[in-house]
PDB file of N, CA and C in Angstrom:
ATOM      1  N   MET A1104     -23.911  53.827 146.601  1.00 51.00           N
ATOM      2  CA  MET A1104     -24.885  54.927 145.929  1.00 51.00           C
ATOM      3  C   MET A1104     -26.121  55.356 146.989  1.00 51.00           C
ATOM      4  N   THR A1105     -26.423  56.562 146.935  1.00 55.00           N
ATOM      5  CA  THR A1105     -27.976  56.852 146.968  1.00 55.00           C
ATOM      6  C   THR A1105     -28.542  57.223 146.253  1.00 55.00           C
ATOM      7  N   GLN A1106     -30.044  56.860 145.951  1.00 55.00           N
ATOM      8  CA  GLN A1106     -30.611  57.974 144.913  1.00 55.00           C
ATOM      9  C   GLN A1106     -31.337  59.262 145.774  1.00 55.00           C
ATOM     10  N   SER A1107     -31.417  59.995 145.173  1.00 56.00           N
ATOM     11  CA  SER A1107     -32.273  61.122 145.297  1.00 56.00           C
ATOM     12  C   SER A1107     -33.736  61.048 145.109  1.00 56.00           C
ATOM     13  N   ALA A1108     -34.809  61.945 145.837  1.00 53.00           N
ATOM     14  CA  ALA A1108     -36.002  61.418 146.187  1.00 53.00           C
ATOM     15  C   ALA A1108     -36.867  61.589 144.582  1.00 53.00           C
ATOM     16  N   THR A1109     -36.150  62.422 143.660  1.00 54.00           N
ATOM     17  CA  THR A1109     -36.731  62.676 142.304  1.00 54.00           C
ATOM     18  C   THR A1109     -36.306  61.135 141.310  1.00 54.00           C
ATOM     19  N   GLU A1110     -35.318  60.798 141.677  1.00 58.00           N
ATOM     20  CA  GLU A1110     -34.872  59.751 140.762  1.00 58.00           C
ATOM     21  C   GLU A1110     -35.318  57.884 141.122  1.00 58.00           C
ATOM     22  N   ARG A1111     -36.185  58.288 142.644  1.00 58.00           N
ATOM     23  CA  ARG A1111     -36.311  56.879 142.873  1.00 58.00           C
ATOM     24  C   ARG A1111     -37.474  56.070 142.027  1.00 58.00           C
ATOM     25  N   THR A1112     -37.175  54.774 142.280  1.00 60.00           N
ATOM     26  CA  THR A1112     -38.053  54.194 141.372  1.00 60.00           C
ATOM     27  C   THR A1112     -39.825  54.178 141.734  1.00 60.00           C
ATOM     28  N   PRO A1113     -40.905  54.520 141.249  1.00 57.00           N
ATOM     29  CA  PRO A1113     -41.894  54.647 141.683  1.00 57.00           C
ATOM     30  C   PRO A1113     -42.629  53.348 142.360  1.00 57.00           C
ATOM     31  N   LEU A1114     -43.236  53.656 143.573  1.00 60.00           N
ATOM     32  CA  LEU A1114     -43.835  52.084 144.261  1.00 60.00           C
ATOM     33  C   LEU A1114     -44.766  51.618 143.517  1.00 60.00           C
ATOM     34  N   ILE A1115     -45.832  53.024 142.507  1.00 60.00           N
ATOM     35  CA  ILE A1115     -46.696  52.018 141.729  1.00 60.00           C
ATOM     36  C   ILE A1115     -46.350  52.411 140.383  1.00 60.00           C
ATOM     37  N   ASN A1116     -46.736  51.844 139.504  1.00 58.00           N
ATOM     38  CA  ASN A1116     -46.409  52.042 138.211  1.00 58.00           C
ATOM     39  C   ASN A1116     -48.080  52.432 137.675  1.00 58.00           C
ATOM     40  N   PHE A1117     -48.036  53.654 136.872  1.00 56.00           N
ATOM     41  CA  PHE A1117     -49.536  54.154 136.323  1.00 56.00           C
ATOM     42  C   PHE A1117     -49.235  54.060 134.791  1.00 56.00           C
ATOM     43  N   SER A1118     -50.672  53.959 134.271  1.00 62.00           N
ATOM     44  CA  SER A1118     -50.632  53.648 132.850  1.00 62.00           C
ATOM     45  C   SER A1118     -50.918  54.769 132.261  1.00 62.00           C
ATOM     46  N   ASN A1119     -51.801  55.591 132.495  1.00 67.00           N
ATOM     47  CA  ASN A1119     -51.458  57.013 131.506  1.00 67.00           C
ATOM     48  C   ASN A1119     -51.415  58.249 132.371  1.00 67.00           C
ATOM     49  N   GLU A1120     -51.433  59.840 131.268  1.00 68.00           N
ATOM     50  CA  GLU A1120     -50.446  60.442 131.472  1.00 68.00           C
ATOM     51  C   GLU A1120     -51.145  61.218 133.266  1.00 68.00           C
ATOM     52  N   GLN A1121     -52.225  61.122 133.467  1.00 68.00           N
ATOM     53  CA  GLN A1121     -53.080  61.973 134.502  1.00 68.00           C
ATOM     54  C   GLN A1121     -52.699  61.143 135.459  1.00 68.00           C
ATOM     55  N   ASP A1122     -52.522  59.516 135.673  1.00 74.00           N
ATOM     56  CA  ASP A1122     -52.017  58.748 136.936  1.00 74.00           C
ATOM     57  C   ASP A1122     -50.573  59.091 136.591  1.00 74.00           C
ATOM     58  N   ALA A1123     -49.807  59.356 135.523  1.00 71.00           N
ATOM     59  CA  ALA A1123     -47.986  59.708 135.887  1.00 71.00           C
ATOM     60  C   ALA A1123     -47.766  60.927 137.020  1.00 71.00           C
ATOM     61  N   ALA A1124     -48.973  61.902 136.522  1.00 74.00           N
ATOM     62  CA  ALA A1124     -48.611  62.986 137.326  1.00 74.00           C
ATOM     63  C   ALA A1124     -49.310  62.789 138.823  1.00 74.00           C
ATOM     64  N   ILE A1125     -49.911  62.006 138.875  1.00 75.00           N
ATOM     65  CA  ILE A1125     -50.528  61.787 140.495  1.00 75.00           C
ATOM     66  C   ILE A1125     -48.871  60.902 140.785  1.00 75.00           C
ATOM     67  N   GLN A1126     -48.273  60.228 140.376  1.00 71.00           N
ATOM     68  CA  GLN A1126     -47.286  59.965 140.973  1.00 71.00           C
ATOM     69  C   GLN A1126     -46.300  60.536 141.289  1.00 71.00           C
ATOM     70  N   GLU A1127     -46.283  61.588 140.323  1.00 73.00           N
ATOM     71  CA  GLU A1127     -44.906  62.457 140.330  1.00 73.00           C
ATOM     72  C   GLU A1127     -45.422  63.179 142.107  1.00 73.00           C
ATOM     73  N   ARG A1128     -46.217  63.595 142.131  1.00 71.00           N
ATOM     74  CA  ARG A1128     -46.930  64.501 143.154  1.00 71.00           C
ATOM     75  C   ARG A1128     -47.195  63.264 144.710  1.00 71.00           C
ATOM     76  N   ILE A1129     -46.904  62.477 143.930  1.00 72.00           N
ATOM     77  CA  ILE A1129     -46.353  61.455 145.454  1.00 72.00           C
ATOM     78  C   ILE A1129     -45.080  61.392 145.649  1.00 72.00           C
ATOM     79  N   THR A1130     -44.218  61.309 144.547  1.00 70.00           N
ATOM     80  CA  THR A1130     -42.731  61.366 144.833  1.00 70.00           C
ATOM     81  C   THR A1130     -42.111  62.686 145.681  1.00 70.00           C
ATOM     82  N   LEU A1131     -42.849  63.838 144.704  1.00 66.00           N
ATOM     83  CA  LEU A1131     -42.381  65.065 145.386  1.00 66.00           C
ATOM     84  C   LEU A1131     -42.614  65.000 146.757  1.00 66.00           C
ATOM     85  N   ARG A1132     -43.931  64.950 147.100  1.00 60.00           N
ATOM     86  CA  ARG A1132     -44.268  64.991 148.291  1.00 60.00           C
ATOM     87  C   ARG A1132     -43.359  64.051 149.526  1.00 60.00           C
ATOM     88  N   SER A1133     -43.255  63.228 149.209  1.00 60.00           N
ATOM     89  CA  SER A1133     -42.165  62.411 149.776  1.00 60.00           C
ATOM     90  C   SER A1133     -40.783  62.603 149.939  1.00 60.00           C
ATOM     91  N   ALA A1134     -40.697  63.551 149.282  1.00 58.00           N
ATOM     92  CA  ALA A1134     -38.926  64.207 149.439  1.00 58.00           C
ATOM     93  C   ALA A1134     -39.280  65.410 150.542  1.00 58.00           C
ATOM     94  N   GLN A1135     -40.467  65.809 150.774  1.00 58.00           N
ATOM     95  CA  GLN A1135     -40.649  66.807 151.727  1.00 58.00           C
ATOM     96  C   GLN A1135     -40.449  66.267 152.893  1.00 58.00           C
ATOM     97  N   PRO A1136     -39.703  67.157 153.854  1.00 59.00           N
ATOM     98  CA  PRO A1136     -39.600  66.410 155.513  1.00 59.00           C
ATOM     99  C   PRO A1136     -40.541  66.050 156.329  1.00 59.00           C
ATOM    100  N   ALA A1137     -40.424  65.442 157.335  1.00 58.00           N
ATOM    101  CA  ALA A1137     -41.651  64.969 158.028  1.00 58.00           C
ATOM    102  C   ALA A1137     -42.845  65.733 158.159  1.00 58.00           C
ATOM    103  N   LEU A1138     -43.681  65.457 158.055  1.00 58.00           N
ATOM    104  CA  LEU A1138     -44.995  66.697 158.491  1.00 58.00           C
ATOM    105  C   LEU A1138     -44.987  67.109 159.985  1.00 58.00           C
ATOM    106  N   GLN A1139     -45.558  68.233 160.215  1.00 57.00           N
ATOM    107  CA  GLN A1139     -45.055  68.566 161.347  1.00 57.00           C
ATOM    108  C   GLN A1139     -46.349  68.091 162.687  1.00 57.00           C
ATOM    109  N   THR A1140     -45.822  68.283 163.444  1.00 58.00           N
ATOM    110  CA  THR A1140     -46.810  67.949 164.445  1.00 58.00           C
ATOM    111  C   THR A1140     -48.250  68.768 164.572  1.00 58.00           C
ATOM    112  N   HIS A1141     -49.143  68.054 165.624  1.00 58.00           N
ATOM    113  CA  HIS A1141     -50.299  68.942 165.323  1.00 58.00           C
ATOM    114  C   HIS A1141     -50.368  70.290 165.768  1.00 58.00           C
ATOM    115  N   SER A1142     -49.182  69.784 167.185  1.00 58.00           N
ATOM    116  CA  SER A1142     -49.076  71.534 167.522  1.00 58.00           C
ATOM    117  C   SER A1142     -48.887  72.622 167.067  1.00 58.00           C
ATOM    118  N   ASP A1143     -47.837  72.149 166.358  1.00 57.00           N
ATOM    119  CA  ASP A1143     -47.296  72.827 165.097  1.00 57.00           C
ATOM    120  C   ASP A1143     -48.227  73.545 164.194  1.00 57.00           C
ATOM    121  N   ILE A1144     -49.455  72.765 163.767  1.00 60.00           N
ATOM    122  CA  ILE A1144     -49.722  73.223 162.777  1.00 60.00           C
ATOM    123  C   ILE A1144     -51.111  73.946 163.159  1.00 60.00           C
ATOM    124  N   TYR A1145     -51.891  73.858 164.393  1.00 65.00           N
ATOM    125  CA  TYR A1145     -52.838  74.282 164.868  1.00 65.00           C
ATOM    126  C   TYR A1145     -52.535  74.585 166.703  1.00 65.00           C
ATOM    127  N   GLN A1146     -52.441  75.961 166.346  1.00 66.00           N
ATOM    128  CA  GLN A1146     -52.480  76.543 167.669  1.00 66.00           C
ATOM    129  C   GLN A1146     -53.705  77.943 167.814  1.00 66.00           C
ATOM    130  N   PRO A1147     -54.387  77.313 168.483  1.00 64.00           N
ATOM    131  CA  PRO A1147     -55.697  78.130 169.036  1.00 64.00           C
ATOM    132  C   PRO A1147     -55.116  79.611 169.619  1.00 64.00           C
ATOM    133  N   SER A1148     -55.842  80.668 169.266  1.00 73.00           N
ATOM    134  CA  SER A1148     -55.239  82.144 169.940  1.00 73.00           C
ATOM    135  C   SER A1148     -55.494  82.208 171.409  1.00 73.00           C
ATOM    136  N   PHE A1149     -54.868  82.938 172.121  1.00 74.00           N
ATOM    137  CA  PHE A1149     -54.772  82.882 173.445  1.00 74.00           C
ATOM    138  C   PHE A1149     -56.308  83.323 173.880  1.00 74.00           C
ATOM    139  N   SER A1150     -56.502  84.140 173.214  1.00 81.00           N
ATOM    140  CA  SER A1150     -58.161  84.785 173.922  1.00 81.00           C
ATOM    141  C   SER A1150     -59.403  83.254 174.151  1.00 81.00           C
ATOM    142  N   LYS A1151     -59.221  82.368 172.772  1.00 80.00           N
ATOM    143  CA  LYS A1151     -59.864  81.124 172.921  1.00 80.00           C
ATOM    144  C   LYS A1151     -59.743  80.186 173.869  1.00 80.00           C
ATOM    145  N   THR A1152     -58.379  79.821 174.172  1.00 84.00           N
ATOM    146  CA  THR A1152     -58.040  79.030 175.218  1.00 84.00           C
ATOM    147  C   THR A1152     -58.309  79.644 176.476  1.00 84.00           C
ATOM    148  N   PHE A1153     -58.190  81.052 176.668  1.00 87.00           N
ATOM    149  CA  PHE A1153     -58.468  81.408 177.758  1.00 87.00           C
ATOM    150  C   PHE A1153     -60.116  81.346 178.030  1.00 87.00           C
ATOM    151  N   TRP A1154     -61.233  81.411 177.240  1.00 88.00           N
ATOM    152  CA  TRP A1154     -62.865  81.686 177.088  1.00 88.00           C
ATOM    153  C   TRP A1154     -62.796  79.836 177.717  1.00 88.00           C
ATOM    154  N   ILE A1155     -62.187  79.336 176.753  1.00 90.00           N
ATOM    155  CA  ILE A1155     -62.384  77.862 177.059  1.00 90.00           C
ATOM    156  C   ILE A1155     -62.208  77.543 178.330  1.00 90.00           C
ATOM    157  N   SER A1156     -60.889  77.845 179.039  1.00 92.00           N
ATOM    158  CA  SER A1156     -60.657  77.651 180.374  1.00 92.00           C
ATOM    159  C   SER A1156     -61.934  78.239 181.310  1.00 92.00           C
ATOM    160  N   ILE A1157     -62.623  79.276 181.018  1.00 94.00           N
ATOM    161  CA  ILE A1157     -63.133  80.110 182.040  1.00 94.00           C
ATOM    162  C   ILE A1157     -64.527  79.325 182.115  1.00 94.00           C
ATOM    163  N   GLY A1158     -64.915  78.755 180.899  1.00 95.00           N
ATOM    164  CA  GLY A1158     -65.848  78.520 180.805  1.00 95.00           C
ATOM    165  C   GLY A1158     -66.341  76.868 181.662  1.00 95.00           C
ATOM    166  N   MET A1159     -64.781  76.377 181.616  1.00 96.00           N
ATOM    167  CA  MET A1159     -64.717  74.907 182.181  1.00 96.00           C
ATOM    168  C   MET A1159     -64.906  75.264 183.639  1.00 96.00           C
ATOM    169  N   VAL A1160     -64.323  76.372 184.286  1.00 97.00           N
ATOM    170  CA  VAL A1160     -64.323  76.481 185.893  1.00 97.00           C
ATOM    171  C   VAL A1160     -65.898  77.031 185.926  1.00 97.00           C
ATOM    172  N   PHE A1161     -66.423  77.600 185.035  1.00 97.00           N
ATOM    173  CA  PHE A1161     -67.886  77.949 185.694  1.00 97.00           C
ATOM    174  C   PHE A1161     -68.574  76.421 185.752  1.00 97.00           C
ATOM    175  N   ALA A1162     -68.539  75.501 184.587  1.00 97.00           N
ATOM    176  CA  ALA A1162     -69.364  74.907 184.555  1.00 97.00           C
ATOM    177  C   ALA A1162     -68.765  73.884 185.715  1.00 97.00           C
ATOM    178  N   THR A1163     -67.886  73.980 186.180  1.00 98.00           N
ATOM    179  CA  THR A1163     -67.666  72.966 187.042  1.00 98.00           C
ATOM    180  C   THR A1163     -68.143  73.471 188.641  1.00 98.00           C
ATOM    181  N   VAL A1164     -67.959  74.767 188.895  1.00 98.00           N
ATOM    182  CA  VAL A1164     -68.208  75.384 189.682  1.00 98.00           C
ATOM    183  C   VAL A1164     -70.076  75.296 189.905  1.00 98.00           C
ATOM    184  N   LEU A1165     -70.970  75.395 188.840  1.00 98.00           N
ATOM    185  CA  LEU A1165     -72.103  75.119 188.835  1.00 98.00           C
ATOM    186  C   LEU A1165     -72.331  73.723 189.190  1.00 98.00           C
ATOM    187  N   PHE A1166     -71.788  72.397 188.674  1.00 98.00           N
ATOM    188  CA  PHE A1166     -71.892  71.561 189.442  1.00 98.00           C
ATOM    189  C   PHE A1166     -71.682  71.112 190.417  1.00 98.00           C
ATOM    190  N   LEU A1167     -70.725  71.509 191.275  1.00 98.00           N
ATOM    191  CA  LEU A1167     -70.078  71.566 192.466  1.00 98.00           C
ATOM    192  C   LEU A1167     -71.693  72.014 193.477  1.00 98.00           C
ATOM    193  N   GLY A1168     -71.996  72.973 193.033  1.00 98.00           N
ATOM    194  CA  GLY A1168     -73.238  73.844 193.564  1.00 98.00           C
ATOM    195  C   GLY A1168     -74.472  72.936 193.520  1.00 98.00           C
ATOM    196  N   PHE A1169     -74.905  72.220 192.502  1.00 98.00           N
ATOM    197  CA  PHE A1169     -75.692  71.291 192.438  1.00 98.00           C
ATOM    198  C   PHE A1169     -75.561  70.346 193.195  1.00 98.00           C
ATOM    199  N   LEU A1170     -74.534  69.657 193.281  1.00 98.00           N
ATOM    200  CA  LEU A1170     -74.263  68.751 194.430  1.00 98.00           C
ATOM    201  C   LEU A1170     -74.568  69.126 195.526  1.00 98.00           C
ATOM    202  N   TRP A1171     -74.105  70.405 196.263  1.00 98.00           N
ATOM    203  CA  TRP A1171     -73.802  70.811 196.954  1.00 98.00           C
ATOM    204  C   TRP A1171     -75.243  71.015 197.597  1.00 98.00           C
ATOM    205  N   MET A1172     -76.362  71.546 196.746  1.00 98.00           N
ATOM    206  CA  MET A1172     -77.977  71.570 197.180  1.00 98.00           C
ATOM    207  C   MET A1172     -78.444  70.559 197.336  1.00 98.00           C
ATOM    208  N   VAL A1173     -77.948  69.281 196.492  1.00 97.00           N
ATOM    209  CA  VAL A1173     -78.410  67.887 196.257  1.00 97.00           C
ATOM    210  C   VAL A1173     -78.193  67.186 197.950  1.00 97.00           C
ATOM    211  N   PHE A1174     -77.112  67.514 198.854  1.00 98.00           N
ATOM    212  CA  PHE A1174     -76.610  67.400 199.367  1.00 98.00           C
ATOM    213  C   PHE A1174     -77.386  67.900 201.124  1.00 98.00           C
ATOM    214  N   ILE A1175     -77.404  68.937 200.814  1.00 98.00           N
ATOM    215  CA  ILE A1175     -78.230  70.113 201.897  1.00 98.00           C
ATOM    216  C   ILE A1175     -79.675  69.562 201.721  1.00 98.00           C
ATOM    217  N   THR A1176     -80.112  69.731 200.475  1.00 98.00           N
ATOM    218  CA  THR A1176     -81.410  69.157 200.699  1.00 98.00           C
ATOM    219  C   THR A1176     -81.864  67.576 201.389  1.00 98.00           C
ATOM    220  N   SER A1177     -80.990  67.163 201.180  1.00 97.00           N
ATOM    221  CA  SER A1177     -81.659  65.505 201.651  1.00 97.00           C
ATOM    222  C   SER A1177     -81.340  65.729 202.719  1.00 97.00           C
ATOM    223  N   VAL A1178     -80.108  66.265 203.607  1.00 97.00           N
ATOM    224  CA  VAL A1178     -79.595  66.525 205.066  1.00 97.00           C
ATOM    225  C   VAL A1178     -80.607  67.000 205.694  1.00 97.00           C
ATOM    226  N   VAL A1179     -81.132  68.149 205.311  1.00 96.00           N
ATOM    227  CA  VAL A1179     -82.380  68.827 205.924  1.00 96.00           C
ATOM    228  C   VAL A1179     -83.940  67.982 206.065  1.00 96.00           C
ATOM    229  N   PHE A1180     -83.976  67.255 204.957  1.00 96.00           N
ATOM    230  CA  PHE A1180     -84.943  66.322 204.510  1.00 96.00           C
ATOM    231  C   PHE A1180     -85.002  64.742 205.767  1.00 96.00           C
ATOM    232  N   GLY A1181     -83.509  64.817 206.050  1.00 95.00           N
ATOM    233  CA  GLY A1181     -83.571  63.749 206.960  1.00 95.00           C
ATOM    234  C   GLY A1181     -83.936  64.275 208.337  1.00 95.00           C
ATOM    235  N   ILE A1182     -83.311  65.508 208.807  1.00 95.00           N
ATOM    236  CA  ILE A1182     -83.471  65.928 210.111  1.00 95.00           C
ATOM    237  C   ILE A1182     -85.160  66.065 210.288  1.00 95.00           C
ATOM    238  N   VAL A1183     -85.631  66.354 209.289  1.00 94.00           N
ATOM    239  CA  VAL A1183     -87.275  66.917 208.784  1.00 94.00           C
ATOM    240  C   VAL A1183     -88.020  65.257 209.630  1.00 94.00           C
ATOM    241  N   MET A1184     -87.615  64.580 208.712  1.00 94.00           N
ATOM    242  CA  MET A1184     -88.179  63.387 208.780  1.00 94.00           C
ATOM    243  C   MET A1184     -87.455  62.523 210.062  1.00 94.00           C
ATOM    244  N   TYR A1185     -86.727  62.719 210.646  1.00 92.00           N
ATOM    245  CA  TYR A1185     -86.464  62.290 212.018  1.00 92.00           C
ATOM    246  C   TYR A1185     -86.983  62.797 213.197  1.00 92.00           C
ATOM    247  N   PHE A1186     -87.465  64.054 213.375  1.00 92.00           N
ATOM    248  CA  PHE A1186     -88.201  64.645 214.177  1.00 92.00           C
ATOM    249  C   PHE A1186     -89.645  64.757 213.924  1.00 92.00           C
ATOM    250  N   THR A1187     -89.894  63.883 212.557  1.00 91.00           N
ATOM    251  CA  THR A1187     -91.695  63.718 212.491  1.00 91.00           C
ATOM    252  C   THR A1187     -92.094  62.870 213.164  1.00 91.00           C
ATOM    253  N   PRO A1188     -93.274  63.065 213.621  1.00 86.00           N
ATOM    254  CA  PRO A1188     -94.126  61.670 214.787  1.00 86.00           C
ATOM    255  C   PRO A1188     -94.530  60.861 213.524  1.00 86.00           C
ATOM    256  N   THR A1189     -94.577  59.737 214.170  1.00 82.00           N
ATOM    257  CA  THR A1189     -95.414  58.722 213.570  1.00 82.00           C
ATOM    258  C   THR A1189     -96.532  58.766 213.808  1.00 82.00           C
ATOM    259  N   ALA A1190     -97.397  57.791 212.602  1.00 70.00           N
ATOM    260  CA  ALA A1190     -98.804  58.042 213.473  1.00 70.00           C
ATOM    261  C   ALA A1190     -99.139  56.571 214.348  1.00 70.00           C
TER     262      ALA A1190
END
């Protein structure tokens, strides 16, 4: 014979009335179905995810542009130094 959630023996025995109310809330909460997953609870709007993805693409393009400028600068500097006569 199985016990229902409200008939279960409490895991913690409390002394006064306030603590007993806390115990009752714990018992009732444990009788509820399992908590939803994070994705069920928090689903950002399409607009928010869209602008975040646009921002990430923009940041990636800026970073690659920066790397490209560093590369071009070093190549130009190398060519100039190669053809510069030494004293």
